[in-house]
Short mmCIF file of C-alpha atoms in Angstrom, two decimals:
data_model
loop_
_atom_site.label_atom_id
_atom_site.label_comp_id
_atom_site.label_asym_id
_atom_site.label_seq_id
_atom_site.Cartn_x
_atom_site.Cartn_y
_atom_site.Cartn_z
CA MET A 1312 -35.47 -40.02 -52.69
CA PHE A 1313 -32.17 -39.98 -53.80
CA HIS A 1314 -29.69 -37.16 -52.96
CA PRO A 1315 -28.21 -34.74 -53.87
CA LEU A 1316 -31.44 -33.32 -55.35
CA PRO A 1317 -30.11 -30.85 -58.66
CA ILE A 1318 -28.50 -34.24 -59.50
CA TYR A 1319 -31.66 -36.68 -59.25
CA VAL A 1320 -33.79 -33.81 -60.38
CA GLY A 1321 -31.42 -32.85 -64.09
CA LEU A 1322 -31.56 -36.71 -64.43
CA ARG A 1323 -35.62 -37.04 -64.28
CA TYR A 1324 -35.20 -33.97 -66.92
CA VAL A 1325 -32.96 -35.37 -69.20
CA ARG A 1326 -34.68 -38.90 -69.10
CA ALA A 1327 -38.15 -37.39 -69.30
CA ARG A 1328 -39.83 -36.96 -73.01
CA SER A 1329 -40.80 -33.23 -74.04
CA THR A 1330 -43.40 -32.15 -74.60
CA ARG A 1331 -42.09 -30.12 -77.22
CA PHE A 1332 -41.09 -31.03 -80.23
CA PHE A 1333 -38.48 -28.60 -81.22
CA VAL A 1334 -36.87 -28.88 -77.41
CA SER A 1335 -36.61 -32.29 -78.27
CA PHE A 1336 -34.73 -31.96 -81.89
CA ILE A 1337 -32.28 -29.26 -80.21
CA THR A 1338 -31.63 -31.64 -77.52
CA TRP A 1339 -30.27 -34.25 -79.96
CA ALA A 1340 -28.62 -31.95 -82.57
CA SER A 1341 -26.76 -30.86 -79.33
CA LEU A 1342 -25.35 -34.36 -78.45
CA ILE A 1343 -24.92 -35.05 -82.39
CA GLY A 1344 -23.27 -31.96 -82.91
CA VAL A 1345 -20.63 -32.45 -79.92
CA CYS A 1346 -20.16 -36.31 -80.87
CA VAL A 1347 -19.38 -35.29 -84.62
CA GLY A 1348 -17.07 -32.97 -83.76
CA VAL A 1349 -15.50 -34.76 -80.82
CA ALA A 1350 -14.99 -37.60 -83.91
CA ALA A 1351 -13.90 -35.55 -86.47
CA LEU A 1352 -11.28 -33.49 -84.36
CA THR A 1353 -9.88 -37.04 -82.82
CA VAL A 1354 -9.65 -38.55 -86.21
CA ILE A 1355 -7.76 -35.96 -88.39
CA LEU A 1356 -5.18 -35.12 -85.55
CA SER A 1357 -4.31 -39.04 -85.61
CA VAL A 1358 -3.93 -38.31 -89.23
CA MET A 1359 -2.14 -35.40 -89.10
CA ASN A 1360 -0.12 -37.23 -86.28
CA GLY A 1361 0.49 -40.45 -89.28
CA PHE A 1362 1.31 -38.41 -92.25
CA GLU A 1363 4.15 -36.26 -89.66
CA SER A 1364 5.83 -39.81 -88.38
CA GLU A 1365 5.62 -40.78 -91.85
CA LEU A 1366 7.60 -37.84 -93.38
CA ARG A 1367 9.57 -37.85 -90.51
CA ASP A 1368 10.77 -41.86 -91.42
CA ARG A 1369 11.11 -41.08 -94.97
CA LEU A 1370 13.59 -37.90 -94.20
CA LEU A 1371 15.40 -40.07 -91.82
CA SER A 1372 16.05 -42.72 -93.72
CA LEU A 1373 18.67 -41.29 -95.44
CA SER A 1374 19.76 -38.70 -93.16
CA ALA A 1375 21.55 -39.19 -90.03
CA PRO A 1376 19.33 -37.40 -87.20
CA VAL A 1377 22.66 -35.64 -86.07
CA ARG A 1378 25.29 -34.63 -88.37
CA VAL A 1379 29.54 -33.36 -87.16
CA THR A 1380 30.92 -31.74 -89.70
CA ALA A 1381 33.99 -29.00 -89.73
CA ALA A 1382 33.00 -25.72 -88.69
CA GLY A 1383 34.85 -24.56 -92.29
CA ALA A 1384 36.56 -25.81 -95.14
CA TYR A 1385 39.94 -23.23 -94.86
CA ALA A 1386 41.76 -22.18 -92.22
CA PRO A 1387 40.32 -18.35 -91.65
CA GLY A 1388 43.76 -15.96 -92.73
CA SER A 1389 44.37 -13.12 -94.86
CA ALA A 1390 45.30 -15.11 -97.75
CA ALA A 1391 41.65 -14.93 -100.24
CA ALA A 1392 41.87 -11.41 -98.89
CA ALA A 1393 45.00 -10.62 -100.22
CA GLY A 1394 43.81 -12.95 -104.03
CA GLU A 1395 46.26 -15.51 -102.78
CA THR A 1396 44.63 -19.42 -103.26
CA PRO A 1397 43.37 -20.39 -99.60
CA GLN A 1398 45.19 -22.99 -97.81
CA PRO A 1399 42.68 -25.68 -96.71
CA ALA A 1400 42.65 -26.49 -93.03
CA ALA A 1401 43.87 -30.04 -91.42
CA GLN A 1402 41.12 -32.33 -91.82
CA PRO A 1403 39.67 -33.69 -88.13
CA ASP A 1404 40.71 -37.55 -87.23
CA TRP A 1405 37.43 -38.86 -88.32
CA SER A 1406 38.38 -41.85 -87.25
CA HIS A 1407 38.84 -41.06 -84.05
CA LEU A 1408 35.96 -39.00 -84.07
CA VAL A 1409 33.32 -41.62 -84.91
CA GLN A 1410 34.85 -43.92 -82.17
CA LEU A 1411 34.34 -40.86 -79.56
CA ALA A 1412 31.03 -40.66 -80.82
CA ARG A 1413 30.10 -44.14 -80.46
CA ALA A 1414 30.76 -43.82 -77.07
CA THR A 1415 28.18 -40.91 -76.64
CA PRO A 1416 25.05 -42.35 -74.66
CA GLY A 1417 22.02 -41.97 -76.79
CA VAL A 1418 24.43 -42.89 -80.46
CA THR A 1419 23.71 -46.42 -81.97
CA ASP A 1420 26.45 -45.72 -84.23
CA ALA A 1421 28.26 -43.32 -86.37
CA ALA A 1422 29.81 -43.84 -90.01
CA GLN A 1423 31.94 -40.83 -91.95
CA TYR A 1424 30.34 -39.74 -95.40
CA ALA A 1425 31.69 -37.05 -97.37
CA GLU A 1426 29.54 -34.90 -99.79
CA VAL A 1427 30.00 -33.03 -103.02
CA GLN A 1428 27.86 -30.43 -105.29
CA ALA A 1429 28.24 -32.22 -109.19
CA LEU A 1430 26.34 -32.39 -112.66
CA ALA A 1431 24.88 -35.25 -113.66
CA VAL A 1432 24.78 -35.47 -117.53
CA HIS A 1433 23.51 -38.27 -119.62
CA GLY A 1434 22.70 -37.83 -123.12
CA PRO A 1435 21.14 -34.45 -123.67
CA GLU A 1436 19.54 -34.03 -120.01
CA MET A 1437 21.46 -32.73 -117.04
CA VAL A 1438 20.34 -32.57 -113.38
CA PRO A 1439 21.70 -30.78 -109.82
CA VAL A 1440 22.97 -33.55 -107.53
CA LEU A 1441 24.70 -34.06 -104.32
CA LEU A 1442 27.22 -36.87 -104.48
CA ARG A 1443 27.33 -38.54 -101.18
CA GLY A 1444 30.22 -40.84 -100.32
CA VAL A 1445 30.13 -43.35 -98.13
CA ASP A 1446 31.47 -46.57 -96.86
CA PRO A 1447 29.57 -49.71 -98.29
CA ALA A 1448 31.02 -52.22 -95.98
CA ASP A 1449 30.57 -50.13 -92.92
CA PRO A 1450 27.02 -51.62 -90.79
CA ALA A 1451 25.37 -48.25 -90.39
CA THR A 1452 25.28 -47.75 -94.48
CA ILE A 1453 24.26 -50.95 -95.02
CA ALA A 1454 21.83 -50.69 -92.42
CA GLU A 1455 20.18 -47.32 -93.69
CA LEU A 1456 20.72 -48.10 -97.98
CA ALA A 1457 20.71 -51.44 -98.60
CA PRO A 1458 17.07 -51.84 -97.51
CA THR A 1459 15.86 -49.03 -100.14
CA ILE A 1460 18.21 -49.98 -103.47
CA ALA A 1461 15.43 -50.95 -105.79
CA GLN A 1462 18.03 -52.28 -108.60
CA GLY A 1463 21.39 -53.14 -107.97
CA HIS A 1464 23.63 -53.75 -104.91
CA LEU A 1465 25.49 -51.85 -102.43
CA ALA A 1466 28.43 -53.96 -102.89
CA ASP A 1467 28.59 -52.89 -106.14
CA LEU A 1468 30.19 -49.75 -104.89
CA THR A 1469 34.04 -50.04 -104.61
CA ALA A 1470 36.86 -47.26 -104.13
CA GLY A 1471 38.09 -46.85 -107.77
CA SER A 1472 35.17 -48.57 -109.61
CA ALA A 1473 33.42 -45.39 -110.93
CA ARG A 1474 30.30 -46.51 -109.79
CA ALA A 1475 27.47 -45.02 -108.34
CA ILE A 1476 23.70 -45.37 -107.15
CA VAL A 1477 21.30 -43.44 -108.22
CA GLY A 1478 18.12 -41.71 -107.12
CA GLU A 1479 14.50 -43.68 -108.40
CA VAL A 1480 13.81 -39.64 -109.74
CA ILE A 1481 17.21 -39.04 -111.39
CA ALA A 1482 17.05 -42.36 -113.03
CA GLU A 1483 13.74 -41.55 -114.56
CA ARG A 1484 14.71 -37.94 -115.38
CA LEU A 1485 17.90 -38.98 -117.11
CA GLY A 1486 16.74 -42.83 -118.24
CA LEU A 1487 19.42 -44.46 -116.72
CA SER A 1488 19.34 -47.63 -115.63
CA PRO A 1489 22.37 -50.17 -114.03
CA GLY A 1490 25.49 -50.48 -116.44
CA ASP A 1491 24.90 -47.26 -118.11
CA SER A 1492 27.77 -44.19 -118.08
CA LEU A 1493 26.57 -41.41 -115.92
CA THR A 1494 29.03 -38.06 -116.26
CA LEU A 1495 29.68 -36.39 -113.01
CA LEU A 1496 32.97 -34.49 -113.34
CA VAL A 1497 34.33 -37.56 -114.40
CA PRO A 1498 32.83 -40.60 -116.20
CA THR A 1499 30.71 -42.79 -113.57
CA VAL A 1500 29.01 -45.71 -114.19
CA VAL A 1501 25.72 -46.46 -112.36
CA ALA A 1502 25.42 -49.56 -110.49
CA GLY A 1503 22.35 -49.25 -108.54
CA VAL A 1504 18.82 -47.28 -108.15
CA PHE A 1505 17.74 -46.24 -104.74
CA GLU A 1506 14.20 -44.83 -103.67
CA VAL A 1507 13.01 -43.89 -100.62
CA GLY A 1508 9.91 -42.19 -101.61
CA LEU A 1509 10.99 -38.13 -100.74
CA GLN A 1510 11.80 -36.04 -103.58
CA ASP A 1511 14.54 -34.45 -101.86
CA HIS A 1512 16.38 -37.11 -101.74
CA ASP A 1513 15.54 -39.44 -104.79
CA ALA A 1514 15.91 -36.61 -106.96
CA THR A 1515 19.07 -35.60 -105.74
CA LEU A 1516 20.83 -38.24 -104.07
CA ILE A 1517 23.55 -39.86 -105.84
CA PHE A 1518 25.59 -42.51 -103.56
CA LEU A 1519 29.54 -43.51 -104.70
CA ASP A 1520 32.24 -45.19 -102.57
CA LEU A 1521 33.88 -42.14 -99.96
CA ALA A 1522 36.88 -42.69 -101.77
CA ASP A 1523 35.61 -41.79 -104.82
CA VAL A 1524 33.80 -38.72 -103.64
CA ARG A 1525 37.27 -37.63 -101.44
CA ALA A 1526 39.07 -37.91 -104.95
CA LEU A 1527 36.51 -35.31 -107.20
CA GLY A 1528 37.95 -32.17 -105.82
CA PRO A 1529 41.00 -30.71 -103.62
CA ALA A 1530 41.94 -31.44 -100.14
CA GLY A 1531 39.74 -29.02 -97.94
CA THR A 1532 37.01 -28.56 -100.66
CA VAL A 1533 34.64 -31.88 -100.49
CA SER A 1534 32.55 -31.59 -97.31
CA GLU A 1535 33.51 -34.25 -95.11
CA GLY A 1536 31.72 -35.15 -91.59
CA LEU A 1537 29.85 -38.00 -89.24
CA ARG A 1538 26.56 -39.24 -89.75
CA VAL A 1539 25.47 -40.45 -86.02
CA ARG A 1540 21.97 -42.39 -85.50
CA VAL A 1541 20.44 -42.31 -82.49
CA GLN A 1542 18.63 -44.75 -79.95
CA ASP A 1543 15.44 -42.40 -80.07
CA VAL A 1544 15.17 -39.65 -83.32
CA LEU A 1545 13.04 -37.68 -81.01
CA ALA A 1546 15.84 -37.15 -78.35
CA ALA A 1547 18.52 -36.30 -81.43
CA PRO A 1548 18.20 -32.61 -80.39
CA GLN A 1549 19.77 -34.04 -76.47
CA VAL A 1550 22.11 -36.32 -78.37
CA ALA A 1551 23.28 -33.26 -80.16
CA ALA A 1552 24.37 -31.45 -77.14
CA ARG A 1553 26.43 -33.99 -75.54
CA LEU A 1554 28.31 -34.38 -78.57
CA ARG A 1555 28.84 -30.83 -79.18
CA ALA A 1556 30.05 -30.96 -75.35
CA GLN A 1557 32.57 -33.59 -76.32
CA LEU A 1558 33.98 -32.68 -79.41
CA PRO A 1559 36.34 -29.75 -80.68
CA SER A 1560 35.08 -26.39 -81.27
CA THR A 1561 36.19 -26.50 -84.79
CA LEU A 1562 33.39 -29.02 -85.14
CA GLU A 1563 29.70 -28.42 -86.02
CA VAL A 1564 26.69 -30.31 -84.51
CA SER A 1565 23.15 -30.50 -86.13
CA ASP A 1566 20.43 -32.75 -85.83
CA TRP A 1567 17.30 -33.65 -87.68
CA THR A 1568 15.08 -31.28 -86.19
CA ARG A 1569 16.72 -28.04 -87.26
CA ASP A 1570 17.57 -29.20 -90.70
CA ASN A 1571 13.77 -30.02 -91.41
CA ALA A 1572 12.25 -27.32 -89.12
CA ASN A 1573 10.09 -25.64 -92.21
CA TYR A 1574 8.59 -28.72 -92.75
CA PHE A 1575 7.53 -29.60 -88.94
CA ARG A 1576 6.45 -26.18 -88.28
CA ALA A 1577 4.38 -26.23 -91.29
CA ILE A 1578 2.93 -29.70 -90.07
CA ARG A 1579 2.05 -27.96 -86.65
CA ILE A 1580 0.53 -24.68 -87.77
CA GLU A 1581 -1.99 -26.89 -89.92
CA LYS A 1582 -2.53 -29.04 -86.89
CA THR A 1583 -2.97 -25.76 -85.11
CA MET A 1584 -5.59 -24.49 -87.93
CA MET A 1585 -7.51 -27.65 -88.28
CA SER A 1586 -8.65 -28.03 -84.43
CA LEU A 1587 -9.26 -24.93 -84.22
CA ILE A 1588 -11.69 -24.79 -87.23
CA LEU A 1589 -13.20 -28.01 -85.64
CA LEU A 1590 -13.33 -27.27 -82.59
CA LEU A 1591 -16.35 -24.42 -84.08
CA ILE A 1592 -18.38 -27.73 -84.57
CA VAL A 1593 -18.55 -28.27 -80.97
CA ALA A 1594 -19.06 -24.27 -80.60
CA VAL A 1595 -21.90 -24.79 -82.57
CA ALA A 1596 -22.83 -27.57 -80.67
CA ALA A 1597 -22.32 -25.93 -77.27
CA PHE A 1598 -24.43 -22.85 -78.70
CA ASN A 1599 -27.30 -25.70 -79.45
CA ILE A 1600 -26.81 -26.83 -75.96
CA VAL A 1601 -27.59 -23.32 -74.23
CA ALA A 1602 -30.91 -22.48 -76.33
CA MET A 1603 -32.53 -26.09 -75.27
CA LEU A 1604 -31.68 -25.26 -71.74
CA VAL A 1605 -33.12 -21.79 -71.95
CA MET A 1606 -36.49 -23.07 -73.60
CA VAL A 1607 -36.47 -25.90 -70.91
CA VAL A 1608 -36.60 -23.24 -68.12
CA THR A 1609 -38.87 -21.38 -69.95
CA ASP A 1610 -41.07 -24.63 -70.14
CA LYS A 1611 -40.26 -25.63 -66.38
CA ARG A 1612 -41.02 -21.87 -64.89
CA THR A 1613 -43.87 -23.82 -62.54
CA ASP A 1614 -41.44 -26.45 -61.54
CA ILE A 1615 -39.07 -23.82 -60.42
CA ALA A 1616 -41.48 -22.37 -58.94
CA ILE A 1617 -42.87 -24.88 -57.03
CA MET A 1618 -39.54 -26.04 -55.73
CA ARG A 1619 -38.65 -22.21 -54.87
CA THR A 1620 -41.20 -22.38 -52.39
CA PHE A 1621 -40.81 -25.47 -50.87
CA GLY A 1622 -37.65 -23.97 -50.14
CA ALA A 1623 -34.91 -25.39 -52.68
CA ALA A 1624 -32.12 -22.57 -52.56
CA PRO A 1625 -30.71 -20.75 -56.17
CA ARG A 1626 -27.60 -22.33 -56.51
CA ARG A 1627 -29.71 -26.17 -56.11
CA VAL A 1628 -32.02 -24.58 -59.08
CA MET A 1629 -29.01 -24.13 -61.16
CA GLY A 1630 -27.42 -27.19 -60.34
CA ILE A 1631 -30.79 -29.08 -61.59
CA PHE A 1632 -30.09 -27.58 -65.18
CA MET A 1633 -26.46 -27.45 -65.31
CA THR A 1634 -27.12 -31.09 -64.23
CA GLN A 1635 -28.77 -31.52 -67.52
CA GLY A 1636 -26.91 -29.62 -69.80
CA LEU A 1637 -23.60 -31.41 -68.66
CA VAL A 1638 -25.10 -35.22 -69.06
CA ILE A 1639 -26.45 -34.06 -72.59
CA GLY A 1640 -22.65 -32.43 -73.37
CA TRP A 1641 -20.56 -35.04 -72.14
CA LEU A 1642 -22.32 -37.88 -72.71
CA GLY A 1643 -21.85 -36.51 -76.85
CA VAL A 1644 -18.06 -36.05 -75.62
CA ALA A 1645 -18.02 -39.62 -74.66
CA LEU A 1646 -19.44 -41.20 -77.74
CA GLY A 1647 -17.34 -38.75 -79.86
CA VAL A 1648 -14.17 -40.10 -78.44
CA GLY A 1649 -15.16 -43.92 -78.76
CA LEU A 1650 -16.43 -43.14 -82.34
CA GLY A 1651 -13.08 -41.27 -83.08
CA LEU A 1652 -10.78 -43.86 -81.86
CA LEU A 1653 -12.50 -46.82 -83.46
CA LEU A 1654 -12.31 -44.93 -87.09
CA ALA A 1655 -9.01 -43.41 -86.31
CA LEU A 1656 -7.32 -47.10 -84.98
CA HIS A 1657 -8.69 -48.64 -88.10
CA VAL A 1658 -8.44 -46.18 -90.92
CA ASP A 1659 -6.13 -48.95 -93.05
CA THR A 1660 -9.08 -50.82 -93.13
CA ILE A 1661 -12.43 -48.22 -93.56
CA VAL A 1662 -10.25 -46.03 -96.16
CA PRO A 1663 -9.60 -49.14 -98.49
CA PHE A 1664 -13.25 -50.36 -98.13
CA LEU A 1665 -14.23 -46.84 -99.03
CA GLU A 1666 -11.70 -46.78 -102.01
CA HIS A 1667 -13.15 -50.31 -103.19
CA THR A 1668 -16.76 -49.78 -103.01
CA PHE A 1669 -16.45 -46.08 -104.87
CA GLY A 1670 -13.69 -46.63 -107.08
CA PHE A 1671 -11.85 -43.92 -106.44
CA HIS A 1672 -8.22 -43.15 -104.45
CA ILE A 1673 -7.55 -40.47 -102.02
CA MET A 1674 -3.95 -40.71 -102.37
CA ASP A 1675 -3.02 -41.55 -106.37
CA ALA A 1676 0.47 -43.38 -106.45
CA ASP A 1677 0.81 -41.31 -109.86
CA VAL A 1678 0.59 -37.59 -107.44
CA TYR A 1679 1.64 -38.36 -104.41
CA TYR A 1680 4.88 -40.91 -102.68
CA ILE A 1681 2.48 -42.08 -99.66
CA THR A 1682 -0.69 -43.61 -101.07
CA ALA A 1683 -1.67 -44.86 -97.83
CA ILE A 1684 -3.52 -42.69 -95.00
CA PRO A 1685 -1.76 -43.31 -92.41
CA SER A 1686 -2.63 -42.88 -88.38
CA GLU A 1687 -1.01 -42.35 -85.39
CA VAL A 1688 -3.52 -41.91 -82.14
CA HIS A 1689 -1.82 -39.82 -79.36
CA TRP A 1690 -3.40 -40.15 -76.26
CA ALA A 1691 -2.48 -36.60 -75.94
CA ASN A 1692 -4.38 -35.23 -77.97
CA VAL A 1693 -7.25 -37.53 -77.23
CA THR A 1694 -7.01 -36.22 -73.45
CA ALA A 1695 -6.78 -32.18 -74.72
CA ILE A 1696 -9.71 -32.82 -77.04
CA ALA A 1697 -12.10 -34.61 -74.22
CA LEU A 1698 -11.16 -31.64 -72.19
CA ALA A 1699 -11.81 -28.77 -74.59
CA ALA A 1700 -15.58 -30.79 -75.63
CA LEU A 1701 -16.15 -31.07 -71.91
CA LEU A 1702 -15.60 -27.24 -71.23
CA LEU A 1703 -17.02 -25.72 -73.73
CA THR A 1704 -19.99 -28.01 -72.76
CA ALA A 1705 -20.22 -26.89 -69.23
CA LEU A 1706 -19.42 -23.39 -69.99
CA ALA A 1707 -22.51 -23.49 -71.99
CA THR A 1708 -24.55 -24.60 -69.16
CA ILE A 1709 -24.29 -21.60 -67.24
CA TYR A 1710 -26.22 -18.88 -68.36
CA PRO A 1711 -29.32 -21.19 -68.88
CA ALA A 1712 -28.65 -22.06 -64.90
CA LEU A 1713 -28.36 -18.58 -63.78
CA ARG A 1714 -31.51 -17.50 -65.75
CA ALA A 1715 -33.50 -19.96 -64.22
CA ALA A 1716 -32.26 -19.22 -60.94
CA ARG A 1717 -33.66 -15.80 -60.62
CA THR A 1718 -37.07 -17.07 -61.56
CA ALA A 1719 -39.05 -15.50 -58.71
CA PRO A 1720 -41.77 -17.82 -57.59
CA ALA A 1721 -44.59 -15.81 -57.67
CA GLU A 1722 -44.19 -14.00 -61.03
CA ALA A 1723 -44.25 -17.74 -62.39
CA LEU A 1724 -47.29 -18.78 -60.59
CA ARG A 1725 -49.14 -16.01 -61.07
CA TYR A 1726 -51.63 -17.63 -63.80
CA GLU A 1727 -51.35 -21.16 -62.62
#
């Protein structure tokens, strides 16, 4: 006979066809429930990971992972308190700081920028905007901004030309196209339109030459700093810490994880709540396993009594029914992981097929910036899902197994 005995008998019970339809039905319902719950959790978390990565890429498309700015626009003192005009503090040597930042481990490039708040006016319409001055000849600026320009050319931004590249939403709201005149505190000509697919950028940003933005306000009133690109955006906090240690204390260093903390905190909360909700499906399936095993124990009371009579210890009887429950539960987990990975890895094929077949769009382009459903499988998530489901199904076998072990042989065989 195959040994150990609990595994041998437990596998026999799994393979045997139950004479009671309800027991068989609950067995299949338990297996399918675990499978569906694990698959749904795998697909949903993969899609949410995809949306998180898509949002991160769009946020960082025109927002540097690390920024270096002056700690204050004006030098400290009592001039403002006394009602006098405050004197601007000495500006840092940004050219030297660019070289220092580029030499920092983990940094791929750094470029100087200047920003100032303004109102964009065209005809009767006006919108608040953020003017960002960049060097159009800088390789970092070319790599970052040039691919997003839908109309016009980055080279059209030259010092003294009073030309600007506006966001697609701004162009739509004000009815702008290249060559139109736009008032930004001073008359400016629209040189182009960019689009990155994020409201925060497309609806607020206008790019000008660095010298033109500096000329819009007195020295010290225009926010200046460095935009630092890094090798790994997820390592931006570590790179920011290195820069903070090297740069003077009069400079502030921030990274994208602090600037956009609310976005990603909301995503993490949504992922956590979605995981808990979908785990309830697995929990319901685990309760079905409990019910199924309790009925199997009741049905097999005679078999249990005979095994106990032949010397089987209570722990071996427990092992038999735990084996049966674990095989059903873990088979459901394995099938669920396989099905979930199959769906998650082919979302880009399945979703268009469903949209074409049923004639609807899940992400309407008129409503959403992201029109395709992204998916990104994180194996750590898959492992955590599988382990959580395995733990739930294992816990579900304990009570029925204990009930089987407590079966009294004499009581079970009284009427046999």
